[in-house]
PDB file of C-alpha atoms in Angstrom:
ATOM      1  CA  MET T   1      -0.125  -0.076  -0.275  1.00 48.00           C
ATOM      2  CA  SER T   2       1.616   3.534  -0.110  1.00 45.00           C
ATOM      3  CA  THR T   3       0.131   6.822   0.378  1.00 45.00           C
ATOM      4  CA  VAL T   4       0.101   9.613  -2.463  1.00 43.00           C
ATOM      5  CA  PRO T   5      -1.120  13.961  -0.949  1.00 45.00           C
ATOM      6  CA  TYR T   6      -5.264  14.261  -2.073  1.00 43.00           C
ATOM      7  CA  GLY T   7      -4.300  17.482  -4.920  1.00 46.00           C
ATOM      8  CA  PRO T   8      -4.821  20.580  -5.368  1.00 45.00           C
ATOM      9  CA  ASP T   9      -7.151  21.801  -3.439  1.00 47.00           C
ATOM     10  CA  ASP T  10      -5.347  20.946   0.083  1.00 47.00           C
ATOM     11  CA  PRO T  11      -1.571  21.634  -0.817  1.00 46.00           C
ATOM     12  CA  GLY T  12      -0.791  22.183   3.076  1.00 47.00           C
ATOM     13  CA  SER T  13      -2.705  19.054   4.065  1.00 45.00           C
ATOM     14  CA  THR T  14      -0.261  16.412   5.629  1.00 42.00           C
ATOM     15  CA  ALA T  15      -3.541  14.081   5.458  1.00 43.00           C
ATOM     16  CA  LYS T  16      -3.134  10.558   3.325  1.00 44.00           C
ATOM     17  CA  ARG T  17      -5.429   8.325   1.157  1.00 44.00           C
ATOM     18  CA  MET T  18      -5.539   4.989   1.113  1.00 46.00           C
ATOM     19  CA  GLN T  19      -4.320   3.934  -3.010  1.00 47.00           C
ATOM     20  CA  PRO T  20      -3.887   0.297  -4.060  1.00 46.00           C
ATOM     21  CA  GLU T  21      -0.191  -0.478  -6.341  1.00 47.00           C
ATOM     22  CA  PRO T  22       0.084  -0.496  -9.746  1.00 46.00           C
ATOM     23  CA  PHE T  23      -0.707  -3.627 -11.576  1.00 44.00           C
ATOM     24  CA  SER T  24       2.258  -5.893 -10.953  1.00 46.00           C
ATOM     25  CA  PRO T  25       2.485  -9.954 -11.022  1.00 46.00           C
ATOM     26  CA  ARG T  26       4.581  -9.085  -6.814  1.00 48.00           C
ATOM     27  CA  ALA T  27       0.813  -8.123  -5.702  1.00 49.00           C
ATOM     28  CA  TRP T  28      -1.335 -11.968  -6.752  1.00 49.00           C
ATOM     29  CA  PRO T  29      -1.257 -14.376  -5.135  1.00 50.00           C
ATOM     30  CA  LEU T  30       1.593 -17.450  -4.360  1.00 46.00           C
ATOM     31  CA  SER T  31       0.348 -19.898  -6.133  1.00 47.00           C
ATOM     32  CA  MET T  32      -1.527 -17.197  -9.163  1.00 47.00           C
ATOM     33  CA  ARG T  33       2.231 -16.970  -9.883  1.00 46.00           C
ATOM     34  CA  ARG T  34       3.629 -19.838  -9.768  1.00 47.00           C
ATOM     35  CA  GLY T  35       0.632 -21.589 -12.129  1.00 51.00           C
ATOM     36  CA  SER T  36       1.450 -18.278 -14.778  1.00 47.00           C
ATOM     37  CA  ALA T  37       5.234 -18.815 -14.546  1.00 46.00           C
ATOM     38  CA  GLY T  38       4.514 -22.541 -15.460  1.00 52.00           C
ATOM     39  CA  LEU T  39       2.118 -21.170 -18.735  1.00 48.00           C
ATOM     40  CA  LEU T  40       4.985 -18.990 -19.622  1.00 44.00           C
ATOM     41  CA  LEU T  41       7.124 -21.589 -20.115  1.00 45.00           C
ATOM     42  CA  ALA T  42       4.757 -23.437 -21.902  1.00 51.00           C
ATOM     43  CA  LEU T  43       4.364 -21.239 -24.384  1.00 46.00           C
ATOM     44  CA  LEU T  44       8.258 -20.752 -24.611  1.00 44.00           C
ATOM     45  CA  LEU T  45       8.714 -23.773 -24.933  1.00 48.00           C
ATOM     46  CA  GLY T  46       6.033 -24.332 -27.779  1.00 52.00           C
ATOM     47  CA  ALA T  47       6.966 -20.986 -30.069  1.00 45.00           C
ATOM     48  CA  ALA T  48      10.850 -22.454 -29.851  1.00 46.00           C
ATOM     49  CA  SER T  49       9.976 -26.115 -30.870  1.00 49.00           C
ATOM     50  CA  ALA T  50       7.764 -24.356 -33.336  1.00 46.00           C
ATOM     51  CA  LEU T  51      10.775 -22.775 -35.515  1.00 43.00           C
ATOM     52  CA  PRO T  52      12.980 -25.900 -36.919  1.00 45.00           C
ATOM     53  CA  LYS T  53       9.527 -26.566 -38.538  1.00 44.00           C
ATOM     54  CA  ALA T  54       8.675 -23.001 -39.791  1.00 41.00           C
ATOM     55  CA  ALA T  55      12.189 -22.816 -41.103  1.00 39.00           C
ATOM     56  CA  ARG T  56      11.673 -26.187 -42.765  1.00 41.00           C
ATOM     57  CA  ALA T  57       8.721 -24.838 -44.084  1.00 41.00           C
ATOM     58  CA  ASP T  58      10.044 -21.558 -45.629  1.00 39.00           C
ATOM     59  CA  GLU T  59      13.124 -23.565 -47.053  1.00 38.00           C
ATOM     60  CA  ASN T  60      10.966 -25.652 -49.716  1.00 39.00           C
ATOM     61  CA  GLY T  61       8.174 -23.129 -49.858  1.00 38.00           C
ATOM     62  CA  ARG T  62       5.766 -25.058 -48.803  1.00 35.00           C
ATOM     63  CA  MET T  63       4.288 -22.194 -46.267  1.00 34.00           C
ATOM     64  CA  ALA T  64       0.587 -20.955 -47.265  1.00 35.00           C
ATOM     65  CA  HIS T  65       2.433 -16.850 -47.238  1.00 35.00           C
ATOM     66  CA  SER T  66       5.263 -17.644 -49.233  1.00 34.00           C
ATOM     67  CA  PRO T  67       6.089 -15.242 -51.946  1.00 34.00           C
ATOM     68  CA  PRO T  68       6.682 -17.249 -55.914  1.00 37.00           C
ATOM     69  CA  ALA T  69      10.101 -19.128 -56.467  1.00 34.00           C
ATOM     70  CA  PRO T  70      11.587 -16.844 -57.829  1.00 38.00           C
ATOM     71  CA  GLY T  71      13.294 -18.387 -60.839  1.00 43.00           C
ATOM     72  CA  PRO T  72      13.884 -21.996 -62.320  1.00 44.00           C
ATOM     73  CA  GLU T  73      17.144 -22.600 -60.351  1.00 45.00           C
ATOM     74  CA  SER T  74      14.895 -22.497 -57.209  1.00 47.00           C
ATOM     75  CA  LYS T  75      13.884 -25.641 -58.855  1.00 57.00           C
ATOM     76  CA  SER T  76      15.060 -29.200 -58.205  1.00 67.00           C
ATOM     77  CA  ASP T  77      12.995 -30.969 -61.504  1.00 89.00           C
ATOM     78  CA  TRP T  78      12.859 -30.908 -64.986  1.00 94.00           C
ATOM     79  CA  GLN T  79      10.293 -28.350 -66.784  1.00 94.00           C
ATOM     80  CA  PHE T  80       9.749 -29.571 -70.584  1.00 97.00           C
ATOM     81  CA  SER T  81       8.824 -27.238 -73.337  1.00 96.00           C
ATOM     82  CA  VAL T  82       8.240 -27.923 -76.836  1.00 97.00           C
ATOM     83  CA  SER T  83       7.828 -25.833 -79.263  1.00 96.00           C
ATOM     84  CA  PRO T  84       6.913 -26.356 -83.171  1.00 96.00           C
ATOM     85  CA  TYR T  85       7.348 -23.650 -85.402  1.00 94.00           C
ATOM     86  CA  LEU T  86       6.033 -22.498 -89.168  1.00 91.00           C
ATOM     87  CA  TRP T  87       9.026 -21.434 -90.493  1.00 89.00           C
ATOM     88  CA  MET T  88       8.136 -18.545 -93.457  1.00 86.00           C
ATOM     89  CA  ALA T  89      11.929 -17.814 -95.017  1.00 83.00           C
ATOM     90  CA  GLY T  90      12.859 -16.722 -97.999  1.00 82.00           C
ATOM     91  CA  VAL T  91      16.869 -17.527 -99.178  1.00 84.00           C
ATOM     92  CA  GLN T  92      19.270 -15.441-100.667  1.00 88.00           C
ATOM     93  CA  GLY T  93      22.633 -16.192-101.089  1.00 89.00           C
ATOM     94  CA  THR T  94      24.812 -17.969-103.674  1.00 88.00           C
ATOM     95  CA  VAL T  95      24.888 -21.601-104.355  1.00 85.00           C
ATOM     96  CA  ARG T  96      27.382 -23.993-106.739  1.00 84.00           C
ATOM     97  CA  GLN T  97      28.184 -27.230-107.418  1.00 78.00           C
ATOM     98  CA  PHE T  98      31.455 -29.037-108.673  1.00 67.00           C
ATOM     99  CA  GLY T  99      32.145 -28.112-112.354  1.00 64.00           C
ATOM    100  CA  SER T 100      29.568 -25.747-112.528  1.00 68.00           C
ATOM    101  CA  ALA T 101      28.345 -21.787-112.507  1.00 68.00           C
ATOM    102  CA  PRO T 102      27.679 -20.229-109.550  1.00 75.00           C
ATOM    103  CA  ALA T 103      23.704 -20.083-109.196  1.00 75.00           C
ATOM    104  CA  THR T 104      21.988 -17.063-107.335  1.00 77.00           C
ATOM    105  CA  LEU T 105      19.763 -16.981-105.091  1.00 76.00           C
ATOM    106  CA  ASP T 106      17.322 -14.262-103.741  1.00 76.00           C
ATOM    107  CA  SER T 107      13.937 -14.332-102.720  1.00 72.00           C
ATOM    108  CA  ASP T 108      12.338 -12.145-100.595  1.00 65.00           C
ATOM    109  CA  PHE T 109       9.806 -11.537 -98.092  1.00 62.00           C
ATOM    110  CA  GLY T 110       7.162 -11.348-101.558  1.00 62.00           C
ATOM    111  CA  GLN T 111       8.248 -13.849-103.634  1.00 63.00           C
ATOM    112  CA  ILE T 112       8.054 -16.310-100.607  1.00 62.00           C
ATOM    113  CA  PHE T 113       4.820 -18.117-100.902  1.00 63.00           C
ATOM    114  CA  ASN T 114       5.662 -19.028-104.955  1.00 68.00           C
ATOM    115  CA  GLU T 115       8.983 -21.067-104.299  1.00 67.00           C
ATOM    116  CA  LEU T 116       8.666 -21.739-100.572  1.00 70.00           C
ATOM    117  CA  ASP T 117       7.825 -25.904-100.789  1.00 72.00           C
ATOM    118  CA  TYR T 118       8.286 -26.284 -97.213  1.00 72.00           C
ATOM    119  CA  ALA T 119       9.248 -24.527 -94.313  1.00 78.00           C
ATOM    120  CA  PHE T 120       9.372 -26.207 -90.281  1.00 84.00           C
ATOM    121  CA  MET T 121      11.422 -25.258 -87.369  1.00 90.00           C
ATOM    122  CA  GLY T 122      11.515 -26.999 -83.550  1.00 94.00           C
ATOM    123  CA  ILE T 123      13.017 -27.328 -80.033  1.00 96.00           C
ATOM    124  CA  LEU T 124      12.884 -29.042 -77.441  1.00 97.00           C
ATOM    125  CA  GLU T 125      14.359 -28.293 -73.967  1.00 97.00           C
ATOM    126  CA  GLY T 126      15.120 -29.700 -70.776  1.00 97.00           C
ATOM    127  CA  ARG T 127      15.979 -27.155 -67.852  1.00 96.00           C
ATOM    128  CA  ARG T 128      16.676 -28.080 -64.257  1.00 95.00           C
ATOM    129  CA  GLY T 129      17.384 -25.169 -62.111  1.00 92.00           C
ATOM    130  CA  ARG T 130      20.469 -22.986 -63.875  1.00 95.00           C
ATOM    131  CA  TYR T 131      21.054 -25.993 -66.602  1.00 96.00           C
ATOM    132  CA  SER T 132      19.174 -26.252 -69.390  1.00 97.00           C
ATOM    133  CA  VAL T 133      19.619 -28.635 -73.049  1.00 98.00           C
ATOM    134  CA  PHE T 134      18.362 -28.193 -76.082  1.00 98.00           C
ATOM    135  CA  ALA T 135      17.366 -29.679 -79.759  1.00 98.00           C
ATOM    136  CA  ASP T 136      16.441 -26.652 -82.622  1.00 96.00           C
ATOM    137  CA  ILE T 137      16.144 -28.042 -85.871  1.00 95.00           C
ATOM    138  CA  ALA T 138      15.056 -26.100 -89.271  1.00 92.00           C
ATOM    139  CA  TYR T 139      14.159 -27.232 -92.027  1.00 91.00           C
ATOM    140  CA  THR T 140      14.013 -25.857 -95.683  1.00 86.00           C
ATOM    141  CA  LYS T 141      12.817 -26.042 -99.095  1.00 85.00           C
ATOM    142  CA  THR T 142      12.938 -23.489-101.874  1.00 80.00           C
ATOM    143  CA  SER T 143      12.545 -22.926-105.625  1.00 77.00           C
ATOM    144  CA  VAL T 144      13.465 -20.673-107.160  1.00 72.00           C
ATOM    145  CA  LYS T 145      14.828 -19.766-111.109  1.00 67.00           C
ATOM    146  CA  ASP T 146      17.754 -17.507-111.752  1.00 63.00           C
ATOM    147  CA  PRO T 147      19.001 -15.664-114.927  1.00 53.00           C
ATOM    148  CA  THR T 148      22.794 -17.309-115.794  1.00 55.00           C
ATOM    149  CA  PRO T 149      24.566 -14.300-115.936  1.00 55.00           C
ATOM    150  CA  LYS T 150      25.977 -14.400-119.308  1.00 49.00           C
ATOM    151  CA  GLY T 151      23.285 -16.193-121.542  1.00 55.00           C
ATOM    152  CA  ILE T 152      25.668 -18.187-123.464  1.00 50.00           C
ATOM    153  CA  LEU T 153      26.026 -21.853-120.914  1.00 58.00           C
ATOM    154  CA  ALA T 154      22.116 -20.903-119.865  1.00 58.00           C
ATOM    155  CA  GLU T 155      19.212 -18.313-120.561  1.00 63.00           C
ATOM    156  CA  LYS T 156      18.266 -19.590-117.278  1.00 68.00           C
ATOM    157  CA  ILE T 157      18.832 -22.056-113.847  1.00 70.00           C
ATOM    158  CA  GLY T 158      16.512 -23.746-111.683  1.00 74.00           C
ATOM    159  CA  VAL T 159      18.159 -23.774-108.408  1.00 76.00           C
ATOM    160  CA  VAL T 160      15.550 -26.444-105.839  1.00 81.00           C
ATOM    161  CA  SER T 161      17.946 -26.143-102.007  1.00 82.00           C
ATOM    162  CA  GLN T 162      16.625 -28.547 -99.108  1.00 88.00           C
ATOM    163  CA  SER T 163      19.000 -27.628 -96.194  1.00 90.00           C
ATOM    164  CA  PHE T 164      18.445 -29.644 -92.902  1.00 95.00           C
ATOM    165  CA  SER T 165      19.720 -27.491 -89.336  1.00 96.00           C
ATOM    166  CA  GLY T 166      20.136 -29.170 -86.680  1.00 97.00           C
ATOM    167  CA  LEU T 167      21.883 -28.028 -82.842  1.00 98.00           C
ATOM    168  CA  LEU T 168      22.160 -29.980 -80.352  1.00 98.00           C
ATOM    169  CA  GLY T 169      23.628 -28.080 -77.623  1.00 98.00           C
ATOM    170  CA  GLY T 170      23.771 -27.243 -73.282  1.00 98.00           C
ATOM    171  CA  GLY T 171      23.552 -23.501 -70.810  1.00 98.00           C
ATOM    172  CA  TYR T 172      23.708 -22.104 -67.413  1.00 98.00           C
ATOM    173  CA  ALA T 173      21.215 -19.176 -66.187  1.00 97.00           C
ATOM    174  CA  VAL T 174      23.259 -16.630 -65.577  1.00 97.00           C
ATOM    175  CA  HIS T 175      20.793 -14.274 -64.476  1.00 96.00           C
ATOM    176  CA  SER T 176      17.140 -15.529 -63.940  1.00 93.00           C
ATOM    177  CA  THR T 177      14.223 -13.768 -61.785  1.00 94.00           C
ATOM    178  CA  ASP T 178      10.213 -13.530 -61.989  1.00 91.00           C
ATOM    179  CA  ARG T 179      11.227 -11.363 -64.742  1.00 95.00           C
ATOM    180  CA  ALA T 180      13.840 -11.944 -67.026  1.00 96.00           C
ATOM    181  CA  HIS T 181      15.428 -15.132 -67.412  1.00 95.00           C
ATOM    182  CA  LEU T 182      19.358 -14.885 -69.418  1.00 98.00           C
ATOM    183  CA  ASP T 183      21.513 -18.624 -70.397  1.00 98.00           C
ATOM    184  CA  LEU T 184      24.780 -18.710 -71.910  1.00 98.00           C
ATOM    185  CA  ILE T 185      24.947 -21.665 -74.444  1.00 98.00           C
ATOM    186  CA  ALA T 186      27.064 -23.888 -76.795  1.00 98.00           C
ATOM    187  CA  GLY T 187      26.249 -26.895 -78.796  1.00 98.00           C
ATOM    188  CA  LEU T 188      27.180 -28.316 -81.897  1.00 99.00           C
ATOM    189  CA  ARG T 189      25.379 -27.428 -85.924  1.00 98.00           C
ATOM    190  CA  ILE T 190      25.091 -30.503 -87.624  1.00 98.00           C
ATOM    191  CA  TRP T 191      24.405 -28.780 -91.378  1.00 98.00           C
ATOM    192  CA  SER T 192      23.138 -31.274 -94.315  1.00 96.00           C
ATOM    193  CA  VAL T 193      21.961 -29.293 -97.055  1.00 93.00           C
ATOM    194  CA  SER T 194      21.167 -30.530-101.067  1.00 90.00           C
ATOM    195  CA  THR T 195      20.696 -28.138-103.980  1.00 83.00           C
ATOM    196  CA  LYS T 196      19.089 -29.714-108.184  1.00 82.00           C
ATOM    197  CA  LEU T 197      20.220 -27.861-110.142  1.00 74.00           C
ATOM    198  CA  SER T 198      18.214 -27.726-114.036  1.00 74.00           C
ATOM    199  CA  PHE T 199      19.748 -25.546-117.078  1.00 70.00           C
ATOM    200  CA  HIS T 200      17.458 -24.210-119.640  1.00 64.00           C
ATOM    201  CA  GLU T 201      17.969 -22.917-123.209  1.00 64.00           C
ATOM    202  CA  GLY T 202      21.670 -22.061-123.935  1.00 62.00           C
ATOM    203  CA  ILE T 203      24.163 -24.718-125.416  1.00 66.00           C
ATOM    204  CA  LEU T 204      22.995 -26.721-121.218  1.00 62.00           C
ATOM    205  CA  ASP T 205      19.537 -26.838-122.098  1.00 62.00           C
ATOM    206  CA  HIS T 206      17.964 -29.717-120.803  1.00 65.00           C
ATOM    207  CA  VAL T 207      20.985 -30.778-118.853  1.00 68.00           C
ATOM    208  CA  LYS T 208      21.364 -31.371-114.577  1.00 71.00           C
ATOM    209  CA  GLN T 209      23.413 -31.325-111.439  1.00 72.00           C
ATOM    210  CA  ARG T 210      22.630 -32.428-108.414  1.00 80.00           C
ATOM    211  CA  ASP T 211      25.010 -32.648-105.583  1.00 83.00           C
ATOM    212  CA  SER T 212      24.643 -32.370-101.647  1.00 89.00           C
ATOM    213  CA  ALA T 213      27.038 -31.985 -98.105  1.00 93.00           C
ATOM    214  CA  THR T 214      27.434 -32.736 -94.683  1.00 96.00           C
ATOM    215  CA  TRP T 215      29.432 -30.482 -91.850  1.00 97.00           C
ATOM    216  CA  VAL T 216      29.278 -29.768 -87.698  1.00 98.00           C
ATOM    217  CA  ASP T 217      30.154 -26.424 -86.901  1.00 98.00           C
ATOM    218  CA  MET T 218      30.433 -25.459 -83.003  1.00 98.00           C
ATOM    219  CA  VAL T 219      28.567 -22.285 -82.054  1.00 98.00           C
ATOM    220  CA  ALA T 220      28.205 -20.435 -78.720  1.00 98.00           C
ATOM    221  CA  GLY T 221      25.505 -17.276 -77.725  1.00 98.00           C
ATOM    222  CA  PHE T 222      23.097 -17.151 -75.827  1.00 98.00           C
ATOM    223  CA  ARG T 223      18.914 -16.684 -75.310  1.00 97.00           C
ATOM    224  CA  GLY T 224      17.098 -15.064 -73.325  1.00 96.00           C
ATOM    225  CA  THR T 225      13.087 -13.666 -72.065  1.00 96.00           C
ATOM    226  CA  TYR T 226      11.881 -10.324 -70.445  1.00 98.00           C
ATOM    227  CA  SER T 227       7.924 -10.625 -69.150  1.00 97.00           C
ATOM    228  CA  LEU T 228       6.471  -7.460 -69.802  1.00 98.00           C
ATOM    229  CA  THR T 229       3.733  -7.902 -68.345  1.00 96.00           C
ATOM    230  CA  ASP T 230       1.702 -11.582 -66.755  1.00 95.00           C
ATOM    231  CA  ARG T 231       1.415 -12.713 -69.723  1.00 97.00           C
ATOM    232  CA  VAL T 232       3.137 -11.563 -72.508  1.00 98.00           C
ATOM    233  CA  TYR T 233       6.645 -11.324 -73.108  1.00 98.00           C
ATOM    234  CA  LEU T 234       9.453 -10.916 -75.538  1.00 98.00           C
ATOM    235  CA  THR T 235      11.506 -14.000 -76.465  1.00 97.00           C
ATOM    236  CA  GLY T 236      15.161 -14.687 -78.412  1.00 97.00           C
ATOM    237  CA  TRP T 237      18.894 -16.093 -78.939  1.00 97.00           C
ATOM    238  CA  GLY T 238      21.809 -15.286 -80.962  1.00 98.00           C
ATOM    239  CA  ASN T 239      24.964 -17.110 -81.311  1.00 98.00           C
ATOM    240  CA  ILE T 240      27.818 -17.545 -83.746  1.00 98.00           C
ATOM    241  CA  GLY T 241      30.716 -19.884 -84.651  1.00 98.00           C
ATOM    242  CA  ALA T 242      32.398 -22.276 -86.887  1.00 97.00           C
ATOM    243  CA  GLY T 243      34.151 -25.779 -88.106  1.00 97.00           C
ATOM    244  CA  GLN T 244      33.701 -26.649 -91.392  1.00 97.00           C
ATOM    245  CA  ALA T 245      32.111 -23.704 -92.417  1.00 97.00           C
ATOM    246  CA  ASP T 246      33.563 -20.585 -92.991  1.00 97.00           C
ATOM    247  CA  LEU T 247      31.429 -18.831 -91.119  1.00 98.00           C
ATOM    248  CA  ASP T 248      28.081 -20.506 -89.258  1.00 98.00           C
ATOM    249  CA  TRP T 249      25.334 -17.906 -86.952  1.00 98.00           C
ATOM    250  CA  ASP T 250      21.106 -17.567 -86.706  1.00 98.00           C
ATOM    251  CA  VAL T 251      19.720 -14.456 -84.489  1.00 98.00           C
ATOM    252  CA  VAL T 252      16.009 -14.760 -84.166  1.00 97.00           C
ATOM    253  CA  ALA T 253      13.879 -12.021 -82.204  1.00 98.00           C
ATOM    254  CA  GLY T 254      10.350 -12.708 -80.783  1.00 98.00           C
ATOM    255  CA  VAL T 255       7.272 -12.078 -78.886  1.00 98.00           C
ATOM    256  CA  GLY T 256       4.525 -14.472 -76.515  1.00 98.00           C
ATOM    257  CA  TYR T 257       1.671 -14.257 -74.761  1.00 98.00           C
ATOM    258  CA  LYS T 258       1.020 -16.405 -72.098  1.00 97.00           C
ATOM    259  CA  LEU T 259      -2.559 -18.601 -72.877  1.00 97.00           C
ATOM    260  CA  ASN T 260      -2.447 -20.229 -69.327  1.00 96.00           C
ATOM    261  CA  ALA T 261       0.159 -21.131 -67.290  1.00 92.00           C
ATOM    262  CA  ASN T 262       1.178 -24.098 -69.579  1.00 96.00           C
ATOM    263  CA  LEU T 263       1.002 -22.208 -73.540  1.00 97.00           C
ATOM    264  CA  SER T 264       2.324 -20.054 -75.342  1.00 98.00           C
ATOM    265  CA  ALA T 265       1.862 -18.316 -78.643  1.00 98.00           C
ATOM    266  CA  VAL T 266       4.235 -16.650 -80.356  1.00 97.00           C
ATOM    267  CA  ALA T 267       5.561 -14.979 -83.565  1.00 98.00           C
ATOM    268  CA  ALA T 268       8.897 -13.766 -84.177  1.00 97.00           C
ATOM    269  CA  TYR T 269      11.451 -13.228 -87.105  1.00 96.00           C
ATOM    270  CA  ARG T 270      14.675 -15.673 -87.932  1.00 96.00           C
ATOM    271  CA  ILE T 271      17.812 -15.014 -89.959  1.00 96.00           C
ATOM    272  CA  GLN T 272      19.932 -18.026 -90.307  1.00 96.00           C
ATOM    273  CA  GLY T 273      22.684 -17.768 -91.998  1.00 96.00           C
ATOM    274  CA  VAL T 274      25.663 -20.095 -93.303  1.00 97.00           C
ATOM    275  CA  ASP T 275      28.907 -19.548 -95.472  1.00 97.00           C
ATOM    276  CA  TYR T 276      30.677 -23.658 -96.223  1.00 97.00           C
ATOM    277  CA  ARG T 277      32.407 -24.244 -99.502  1.00 94.00           C
ATOM    278  CA  LYS T 278      34.854 -26.664-100.000  1.00 92.00           C
ATOM    279  CA  ASN T 279      35.576 -29.385-103.073  1.00 87.00           C
ATOM    280  CA  GLY T 280      33.722 -27.133-105.298  1.00 87.00           C
ATOM    281  CA  PHE T 281      30.438 -27.580-103.356  1.00 89.00           C
ATOM    282  CA  GLU T 282      29.494 -23.037-102.440  1.00 92.00           C
ATOM    283  CA  TYR T 283      26.969 -22.831-100.078  1.00 93.00           C
ATOM    284  CA  ASP T 284      26.827 -19.356 -99.122  1.00 95.00           C
ATOM    285  CA  VAL T 285      22.986 -18.858 -98.434  1.00 93.00           C
ATOM    286  CA  ILE T 286      20.891 -16.659 -95.992  1.00 94.00           C
ATOM    287  CA  GLN T 287      18.081 -18.013 -94.734  1.00 90.00           C
ATOM    288  CA  LYS T 288      15.107 -15.215 -93.259  1.00 91.00           C
ATOM    289  CA  GLY T 289      12.005 -14.842 -92.557  1.00 90.00           C
ATOM    290  CA  PRO T 290       9.469 -14.918 -90.101  1.00 92.00           C
ATOM    291  CA  ILE T 291       7.615 -17.500 -87.529  1.00 93.00           C
ATOM    292  CA  MET T 292       5.387 -18.150 -86.213  1.00 95.00           C
ATOM    293  CA  GLY T 293       4.224 -21.091 -83.942  1.00 96.00           C
ATOM    294  CA  ILE T 294       3.305 -22.400 -80.405  1.00 97.00           C
ATOM    295  CA  THR T 295       5.336 -23.392 -76.478  1.00 96.00           C
ATOM    296  CA  TYR T 296       4.180 -25.880 -74.951  1.00 97.00           C
ATOM    297  CA  ARG T 297       5.095 -26.803 -71.233  1.00 95.00           C
ATOM    298  CA  PHE T 298       5.009 -29.203 -68.810  1.00 94.00           C
TER     299      PHE T 298
END
């Protein structure tokens, strides 16, 4: 118990009044204090035992209110995607067979549907954490007629060109967030091409020749994506190299739209070039044009 003055009404008075102590455990009965101490100890022990479980839940990303995983590198399971595309590729360049005059290929976008017989490309990818493996294949077949430079041996040369390229490679993610992803990549690209030349009019009228070649190049580069919104993203890649060819390169830039969690539609533009010359066979060609397709992730 304590005493306090009555206050300003009687500042000089020495009278005291009784006042209860402030709220304090010391004012509690002894049995109540012992019970409260036991309850507090039980609460502390329960909280301490729950901490390891919360930590484990956070490490596994299973907490109900934990943020989403920052990127593919935090996931331990394999993720796959398959992307078939239609490539409306025009062809520009020079082809030559042993002992024949060079023929020029020149198909711009306006001539694609007249001269492009068939074109297809597709990508298969597997990713685990920061590492990925992929296969990129492309096939084109074009048929063009080209005037000869001098018109003596023939007035025109018909060219049927078929090309297959397949890139087998691997990648490592050097940057990965919810919005952006960048891989460094390297791999081997195998080429298999054939050209059929048919001469029209002139000395070589009705003469036809066919030749083919297969070779392998090593390439390196990058590929990445950048999300503009929850559904719209930019995508692309670029790589360059050489080997049996003097030069081998490929560039793609496009935009994708996520239709749902697994399926996206993609529109892009691709330019691919190669310069191969050996044993009288020459294939110095650039293929370019828009691509349209889908990407399915599972």
